[in-house]
Amino acid sequence: MSKESEKQRWQRNFADLLQELRVAQTGVQILFAFLLTLPFSNGFTRTTEFQRDVYILALLTAAASAAMIISPVAFHRALFRQGRKPELVRFAHRMATGGLFFMLIAMVSSVLLVSDFVLDRPIAFLLSALTGVWFLLFWAVLPFSRRNWGDDDIDDDDDDPQMLTGD
C-alpha cells in the first residue's frame, strides 16, 4: 500500500470535511426553515415575551450556524485552483466548529421555546439543560475522550490536529 502525498492528504481531508458539513447543513437548514415558518402559525400569537425572546435567539443562532457551515463553499469558490487547499481545510474546520456551536444553541433554545409553550417553565428549563448536556456529550465529550484511544493501530492521519489547525 502506497503512502499518500501531502497534497492527496489535504484533498482527502477537504473531502471528509465537506461530507461532514453536508450532514450538519441539512439539520440546520431544516431547523431554520421550521423557525422561519413559526411566527405565521396560529398559536404563535399566544407566546409570552420570554418565548418570543427565546424564538429570536433560536432563529438568529440557526442563521449563524447555517452561514458558518455553508461558508466553506464560498471560500472554496474564491480560492478555486489557487493551490491553497491547506488554508481551505483549516478555514472549513474552524467554520464547522463554530457552526456546530451555534447549532447547539439553536437546538437547545428551540427545545426551550417549545417546552416552555406546552409545559411549566421550570420543567422547560430542565429539559433544555438536559438537551444541552446530551448534545455536548455526543458532540464534545465522547469525540474528544476517544482522541487517544487505539493510538497503536492508527495508520490514518486525517484527524491529525496539526493538519486541521496548522499548529
XYZ file of C-alpha atoms in Angstrom:
167
model
C 0.000 0.000 0.000
C 1.484 3.361 -1.025
C 1.656 6.319 1.302
C -0.426 9.286 0.163
C 1.279 12.557 -0.664
C 0.695 15.674 1.413
C -1.426 17.116 -1.408
C -3.549 13.955 -1.507
C -3.983 14.076 2.268
C -5.185 17.698 2.131
C -7.578 16.757 -0.664
C -8.919 13.810 1.377
C -9.259 15.970 4.497
C -11.204 18.529 2.485
C -13.497 15.840 1.042
C -14.090 14.436 4.539
C -14.921 17.892 5.905
C -17.326 18.566 3.052
C -19.164 15.328 3.788
C -19.473 16.262 7.458
C -20.700 19.741 6.541
C -23.368 18.263 4.245
C -24.829 16.355 7.179
C -24.735 19.359 9.530
C -26.063 21.693 6.835
C -29.177 19.592 6.311
C -30.001 19.596 10.017
C -29.532 23.319 10.500
C -31.467 24.156 7.334
C -34.454 22.094 8.468
C -34.414 23.775 11.897
C -34.026 27.204 10.307
C -36.929 26.580 7.915
C -39.126 25.479 10.818
C -38.221 28.591 12.786
C -38.909 30.835 9.789
C -42.452 29.499 9.480
C -43.280 29.503 13.197
C -44.447 33.138 13.523
C -47.018 32.518 10.796
C -48.732 29.716 12.695
C -51.949 30.374 14.603
C -50.586 29.565 18.067
C -47.634 31.946 17.851
C -49.815 34.858 18.948
C -50.200 33.162 22.345
C -46.453 33.286 23.077
C -45.086 35.243 26.011
C -42.380 37.894 25.754
C -39.896 35.335 27.115
C -40.881 32.821 24.430
C -40.514 35.434 21.699
C -37.035 36.292 23.015
C -36.088 32.607 23.002
C -37.519 32.326 19.491
C -35.320 35.212 18.264
C -32.272 33.575 19.895
C -33.061 30.262 18.200
C -33.680 31.925 14.837
C -30.501 34.018 14.881
C -28.251 31.195 16.080
C -29.708 28.845 13.447
C -28.953 31.514 10.831
C -25.420 31.967 12.206
C -24.898 28.214 12.148
C -26.109 27.948 8.559
C -23.845 30.816 7.499
C -20.774 29.243 9.076
C -21.473 25.721 7.854
C -22.115 26.907 4.283
C -19.211 29.412 4.220
C -16.545 26.869 3.141
C -18.367 26.638 -0.205
C -17.942 30.377 -0.805
C -14.346 30.201 0.411
C -13.667 27.317 -1.983
C -15.149 29.325 -4.872
C -12.872 32.262 -4.027
C -9.752 30.079 -3.781
C -10.592 27.656 -6.597
C -7.497 26.376 -8.419
C -5.115 28.513 -6.424
C -3.412 25.572 -4.714
C -4.478 26.717 -1.262
C -6.151 23.529 -0.037
C -4.382 23.613 3.383
C -5.783 27.098 4.063
C -9.217 25.987 2.879
C -9.192 22.909 5.132
C -8.171 24.953 8.177
C -10.871 27.546 7.439
C -13.552 24.865 6.882
C -12.554 23.181 10.148
C -12.981 26.443 12.082
C -16.288 27.237 10.404
C -17.614 23.713 11.074
C -16.676 24.033 14.745
C -18.298 27.468 15.041
C -21.342 26.291 13.108
C -21.817 23.352 15.457
C -21.542 25.699 18.443
C -24.315 27.916 17.070
C -26.357 24.861 16.123
C -26.123 23.659 19.728
C -27.528 26.973 20.951
C -30.252 26.923 18.286
C -31.292 23.370 19.186
C -31.355 23.976 22.930
C -33.221 27.267 22.583
C -35.715 25.601 20.214
C -36.345 22.917 22.826
C -36.756 25.646 25.432
C -39.204 27.536 23.213
C -41.437 24.548 22.521
C -41.262 23.021 26.002
C -41.970 26.394 27.652
C -45.018 26.760 25.390
C -46.502 23.393 26.434
C -45.067 22.813 29.952
C -44.308 24.752 33.113
C -41.170 26.885 32.811
C -39.071 25.007 35.430
C -39.649 21.751 33.531
C -38.824 23.526 30.269
C -35.528 24.755 31.731
C -34.715 21.271 33.000
C -35.483 19.638 29.644
C -33.440 22.277 27.827
C -30.485 21.793 30.159
C -30.681 18.031 29.654
C -30.817 18.577 25.902
C -27.687 20.745 26.079
C -25.866 18.128 28.144
C -26.980 15.405 25.716
C -25.633 17.326 22.706
C -22.378 18.162 24.484
C -21.937 14.516 25.420
C -22.200 13.366 21.800
C -20.586 16.365 20.113
C -17.701 17.069 22.515
C -17.167 14.709 25.447
C -17.288 11.401 23.570
C -15.330 12.518 20.492
C -12.586 14.230 22.499
C -12.361 11.396 25.019
C -11.723 8.993 22.119
C -8.899 11.030 20.602
C -6.179 8.884 22.167
C -7.913 5.509 22.108
C -6.222 2.945 19.920
C -3.147 5.051 19.130
C -1.212 1.859 18.413
C -3.340 0.872 15.425
C -3.778 4.259 13.753
C -2.444 4.413 10.209
C -4.643 7.271 9.070
C -3.634 10.894 9.664
C -6.927 12.526 8.728
C -7.618 13.533 12.310
C -4.152 14.996 12.872
C -4.788 18.266 14.773
C -1.826 19.905 13.022
C -3.388 19.052 9.680
C -6.593 20.874 10.604
C -5.337 23.757 12.693
C -1.892 24.360 11.266
C -0.316 24.303 14.749
